[in-house]
PDB file of C-alpha atoms and ligand atoms in Angstrom:
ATOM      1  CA  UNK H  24      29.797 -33.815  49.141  1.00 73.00           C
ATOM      2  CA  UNK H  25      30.729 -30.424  47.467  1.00 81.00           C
ATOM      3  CA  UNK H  26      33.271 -28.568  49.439  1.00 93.00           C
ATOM      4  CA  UNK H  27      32.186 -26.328  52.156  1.00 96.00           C
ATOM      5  CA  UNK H  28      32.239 -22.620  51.510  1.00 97.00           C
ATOM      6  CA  UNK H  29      34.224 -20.043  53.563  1.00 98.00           C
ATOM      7  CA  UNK H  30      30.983 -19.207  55.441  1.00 98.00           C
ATOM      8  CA  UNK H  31      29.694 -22.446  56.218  1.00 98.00           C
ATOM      9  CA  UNK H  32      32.863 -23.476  57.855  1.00 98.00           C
ATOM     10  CA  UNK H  33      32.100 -20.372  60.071  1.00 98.00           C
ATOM     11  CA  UNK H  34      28.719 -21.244  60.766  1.00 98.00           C
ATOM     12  CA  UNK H  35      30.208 -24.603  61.564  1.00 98.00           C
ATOM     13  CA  UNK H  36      32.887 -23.354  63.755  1.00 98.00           C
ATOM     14  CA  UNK H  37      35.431 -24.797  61.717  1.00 98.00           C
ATOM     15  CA  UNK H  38      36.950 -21.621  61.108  1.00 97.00           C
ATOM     16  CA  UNK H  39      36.904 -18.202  63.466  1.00 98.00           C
ATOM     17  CA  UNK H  40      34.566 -15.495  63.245  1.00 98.00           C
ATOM     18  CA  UNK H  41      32.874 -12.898  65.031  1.00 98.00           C
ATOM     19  CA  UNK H  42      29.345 -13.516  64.919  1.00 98.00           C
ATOM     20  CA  UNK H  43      27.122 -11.176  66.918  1.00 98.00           C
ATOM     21  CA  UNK H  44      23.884 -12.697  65.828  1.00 98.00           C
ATOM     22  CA  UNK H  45      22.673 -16.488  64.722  1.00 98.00           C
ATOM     23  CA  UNK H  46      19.406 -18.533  64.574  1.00 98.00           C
ATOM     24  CA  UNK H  47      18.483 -21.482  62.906  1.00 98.00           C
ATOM     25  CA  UNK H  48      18.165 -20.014  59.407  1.00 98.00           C
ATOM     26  CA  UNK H  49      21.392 -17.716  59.177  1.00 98.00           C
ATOM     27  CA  UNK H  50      24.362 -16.157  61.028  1.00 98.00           C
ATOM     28  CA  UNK H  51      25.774 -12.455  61.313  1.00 99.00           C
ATOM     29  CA  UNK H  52      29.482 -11.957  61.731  1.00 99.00           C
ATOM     30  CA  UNK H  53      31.766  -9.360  61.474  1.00 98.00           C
ATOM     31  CA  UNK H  54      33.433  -8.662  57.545  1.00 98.00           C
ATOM     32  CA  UNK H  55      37.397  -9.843  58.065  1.00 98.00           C
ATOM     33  CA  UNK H  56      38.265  -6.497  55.856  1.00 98.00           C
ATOM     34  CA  UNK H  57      36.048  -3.801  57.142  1.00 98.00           C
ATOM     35  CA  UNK H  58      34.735  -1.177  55.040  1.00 98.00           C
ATOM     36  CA  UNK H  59      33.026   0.709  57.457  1.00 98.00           C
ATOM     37  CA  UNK H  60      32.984   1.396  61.193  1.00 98.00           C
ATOM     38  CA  UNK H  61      30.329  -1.717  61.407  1.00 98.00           C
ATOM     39  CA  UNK H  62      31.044  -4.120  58.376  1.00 98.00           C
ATOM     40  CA  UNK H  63      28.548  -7.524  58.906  1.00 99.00           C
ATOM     41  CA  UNK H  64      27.986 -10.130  56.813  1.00 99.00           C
ATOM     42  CA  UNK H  65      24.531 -11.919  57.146  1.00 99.00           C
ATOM     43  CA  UNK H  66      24.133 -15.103  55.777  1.00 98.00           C
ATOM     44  CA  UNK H  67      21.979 -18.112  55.061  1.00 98.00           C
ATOM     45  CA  UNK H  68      22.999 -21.571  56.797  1.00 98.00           C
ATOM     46  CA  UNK H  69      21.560 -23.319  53.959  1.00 97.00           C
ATOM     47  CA  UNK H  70      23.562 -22.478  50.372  1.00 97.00           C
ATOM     48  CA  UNK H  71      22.269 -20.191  48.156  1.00 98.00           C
ATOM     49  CA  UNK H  72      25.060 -19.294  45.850  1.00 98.00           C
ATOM     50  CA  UNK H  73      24.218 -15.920  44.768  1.00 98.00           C
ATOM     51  CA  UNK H  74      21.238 -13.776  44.682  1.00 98.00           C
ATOM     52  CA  UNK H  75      20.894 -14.405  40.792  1.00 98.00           C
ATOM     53  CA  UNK H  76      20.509 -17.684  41.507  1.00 98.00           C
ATOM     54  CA  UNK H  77      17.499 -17.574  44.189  1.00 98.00           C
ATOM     55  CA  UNK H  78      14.716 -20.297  43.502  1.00 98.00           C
ATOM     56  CA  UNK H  79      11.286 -19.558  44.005  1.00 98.00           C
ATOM     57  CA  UNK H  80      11.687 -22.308  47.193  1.00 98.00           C
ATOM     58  CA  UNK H  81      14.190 -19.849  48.421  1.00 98.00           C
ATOM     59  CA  UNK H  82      11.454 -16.802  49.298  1.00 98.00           C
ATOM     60  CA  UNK H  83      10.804 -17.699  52.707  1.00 98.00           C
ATOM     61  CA  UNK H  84      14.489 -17.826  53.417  1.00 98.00           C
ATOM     62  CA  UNK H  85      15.485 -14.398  51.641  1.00 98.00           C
ATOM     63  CA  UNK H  86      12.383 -12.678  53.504  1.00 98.00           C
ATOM     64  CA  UNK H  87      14.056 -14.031  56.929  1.00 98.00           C
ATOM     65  CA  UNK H  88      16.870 -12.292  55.795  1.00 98.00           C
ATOM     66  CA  UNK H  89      16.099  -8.846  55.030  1.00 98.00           C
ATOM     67  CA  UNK H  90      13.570  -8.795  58.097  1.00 98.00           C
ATOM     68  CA  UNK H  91      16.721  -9.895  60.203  1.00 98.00           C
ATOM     69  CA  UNK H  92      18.494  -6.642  59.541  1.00 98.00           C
ATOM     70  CA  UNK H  93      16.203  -4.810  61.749  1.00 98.00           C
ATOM     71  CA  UNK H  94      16.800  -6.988  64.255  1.00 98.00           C
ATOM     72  CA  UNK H  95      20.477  -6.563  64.176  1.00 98.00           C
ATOM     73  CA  UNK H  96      20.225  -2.730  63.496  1.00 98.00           C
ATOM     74  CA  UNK H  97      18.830  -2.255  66.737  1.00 98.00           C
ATOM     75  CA  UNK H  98      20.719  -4.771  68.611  1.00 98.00           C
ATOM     76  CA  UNK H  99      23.912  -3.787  67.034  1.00 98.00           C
ATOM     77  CA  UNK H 100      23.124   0.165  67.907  1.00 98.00           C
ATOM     78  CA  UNK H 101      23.038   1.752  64.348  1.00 98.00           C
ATOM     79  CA  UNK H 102      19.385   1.439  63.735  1.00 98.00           C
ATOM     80  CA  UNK H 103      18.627   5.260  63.755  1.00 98.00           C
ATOM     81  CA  UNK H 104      21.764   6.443  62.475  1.00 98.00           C
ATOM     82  CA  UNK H 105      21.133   4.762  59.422  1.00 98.00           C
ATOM     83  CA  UNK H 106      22.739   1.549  57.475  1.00 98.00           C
ATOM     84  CA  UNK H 107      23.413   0.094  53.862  1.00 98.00           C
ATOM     85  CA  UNK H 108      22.644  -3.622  52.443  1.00 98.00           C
ATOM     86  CA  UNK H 109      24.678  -4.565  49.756  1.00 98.00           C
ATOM     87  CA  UNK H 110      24.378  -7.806  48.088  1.00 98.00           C
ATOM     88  CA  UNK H 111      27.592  -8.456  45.584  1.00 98.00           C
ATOM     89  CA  UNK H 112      26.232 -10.738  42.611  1.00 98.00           C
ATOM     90  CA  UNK H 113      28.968 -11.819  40.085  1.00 98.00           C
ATOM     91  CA  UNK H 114      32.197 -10.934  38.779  1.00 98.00           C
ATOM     92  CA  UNK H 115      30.442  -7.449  37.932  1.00 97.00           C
ATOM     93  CA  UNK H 116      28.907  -6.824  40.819  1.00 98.00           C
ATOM     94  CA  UNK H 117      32.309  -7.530  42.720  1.00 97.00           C
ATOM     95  CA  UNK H 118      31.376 -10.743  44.254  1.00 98.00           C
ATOM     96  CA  UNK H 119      33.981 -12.857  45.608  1.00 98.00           C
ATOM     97  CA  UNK H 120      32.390 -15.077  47.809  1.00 98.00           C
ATOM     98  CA  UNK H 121      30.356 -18.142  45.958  1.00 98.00           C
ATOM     99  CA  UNK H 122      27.771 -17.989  49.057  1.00 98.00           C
ATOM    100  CA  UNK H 123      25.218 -15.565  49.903  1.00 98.00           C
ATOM    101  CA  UNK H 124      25.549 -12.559  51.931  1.00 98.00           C
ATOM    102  CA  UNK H 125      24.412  -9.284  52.689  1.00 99.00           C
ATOM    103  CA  UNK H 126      26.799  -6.912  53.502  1.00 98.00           C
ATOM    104  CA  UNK H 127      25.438  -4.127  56.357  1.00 99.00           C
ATOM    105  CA  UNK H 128      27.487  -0.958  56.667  1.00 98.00           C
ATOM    106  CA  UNK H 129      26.936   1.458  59.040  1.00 98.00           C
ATOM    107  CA  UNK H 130      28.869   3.791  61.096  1.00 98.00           C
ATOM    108  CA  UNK H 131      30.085   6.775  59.261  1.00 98.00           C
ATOM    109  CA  UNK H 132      28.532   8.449  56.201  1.00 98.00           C
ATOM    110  CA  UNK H 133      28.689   6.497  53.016  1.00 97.00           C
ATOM    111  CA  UNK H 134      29.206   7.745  49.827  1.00 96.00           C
ATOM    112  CA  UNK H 135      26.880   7.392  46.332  1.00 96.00           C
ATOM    113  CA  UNK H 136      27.103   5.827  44.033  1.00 94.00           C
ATOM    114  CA  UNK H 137      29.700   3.290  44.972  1.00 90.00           C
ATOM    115  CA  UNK H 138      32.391   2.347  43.340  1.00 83.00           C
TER     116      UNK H 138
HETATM  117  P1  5GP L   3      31.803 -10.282  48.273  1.00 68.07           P
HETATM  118  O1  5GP L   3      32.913  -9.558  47.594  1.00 68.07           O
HETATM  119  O2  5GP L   3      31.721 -11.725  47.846  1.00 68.07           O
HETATM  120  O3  5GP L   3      30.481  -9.567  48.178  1.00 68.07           O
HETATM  121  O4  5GP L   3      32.147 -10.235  49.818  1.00 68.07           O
HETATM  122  C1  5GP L   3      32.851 -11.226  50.468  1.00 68.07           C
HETATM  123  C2  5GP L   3      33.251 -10.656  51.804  1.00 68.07           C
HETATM  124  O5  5GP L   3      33.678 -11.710  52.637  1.00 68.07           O
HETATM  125  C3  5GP L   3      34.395  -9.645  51.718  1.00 68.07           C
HETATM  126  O6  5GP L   3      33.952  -8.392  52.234  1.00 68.07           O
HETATM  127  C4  5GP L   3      35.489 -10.279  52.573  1.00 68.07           C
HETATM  128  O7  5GP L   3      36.216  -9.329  53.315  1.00 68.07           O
HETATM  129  C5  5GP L   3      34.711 -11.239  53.447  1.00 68.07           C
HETATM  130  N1  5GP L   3      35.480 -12.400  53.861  1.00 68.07           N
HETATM  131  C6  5GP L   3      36.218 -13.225  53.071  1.00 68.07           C
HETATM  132  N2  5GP L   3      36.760 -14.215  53.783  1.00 68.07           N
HETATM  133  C7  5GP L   3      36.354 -14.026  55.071  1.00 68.07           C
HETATM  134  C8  5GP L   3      36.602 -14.726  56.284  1.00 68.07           C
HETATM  135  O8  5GP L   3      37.309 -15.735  56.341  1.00 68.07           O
HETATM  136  N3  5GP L   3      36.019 -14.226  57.407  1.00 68.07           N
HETATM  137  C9  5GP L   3      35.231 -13.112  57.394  1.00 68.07           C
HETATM  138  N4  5GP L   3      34.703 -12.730  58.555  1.00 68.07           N
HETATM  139  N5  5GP L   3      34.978 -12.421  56.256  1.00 68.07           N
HETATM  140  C10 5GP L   3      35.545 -12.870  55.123  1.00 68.07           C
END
């Protein structure tokens, strides 16, 4: 059995974090290191390494996903002021984390084009 990522041993409650939303697909927590007022990570249960690597099988799963960030946006509060998804893919894309996740900022003006 591969080793579990840093997200699945949240999901698994092996490890703290501050989820604010979960279902059977995926869980939202709160980023450890902030970037932003409101700094969520959303990600799949099941292990999709990066976005690059999505299979066709994994369609149904991404579109639960993105349609989940509505959801949050509104329960979370920052659905009319406005958000950002962010998806880190690679060591160019600044990916650290060998597991799936959108990143959803919100809470302050953010700048463009990052970094
Ligand atoms: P990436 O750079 O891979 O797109 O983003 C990984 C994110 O995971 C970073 O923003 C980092 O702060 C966050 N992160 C890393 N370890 C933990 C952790 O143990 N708990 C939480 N809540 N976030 C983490």
């Amino acid at each position: 059995m591969p080793e579990k990522t840093i997200f699945q041993k949240i999901a698994d409650r092996e490890i703290p974090g501050e989820i604010v939303y979960e279902d059977e697909q995926c869980l939202c927590f709160r980023d450890i290191r902030a970037q932003a007022p409101v700094h969520l990570l959303l990600v799949p249960k099941k292990l999709v390494v990066r976005i690059g690597e999505a299979e066709p099988a994994d369609q149904d799963l991404l579109g639960h996903l993105m349609t989940r960030v509505r959801h949050i946006a509104e329960q979370e509060g920052f659905a009319d002021a406005g958000f950002r998804v962010v998806i880190n893919n690679g060591s160019h894309g600044g990916e650290a984390v060998p597991h799936l996740h959108l990143h959803i900022l919100a809470g302050r003006q953010l700048g463009w084009p990052p970094g």
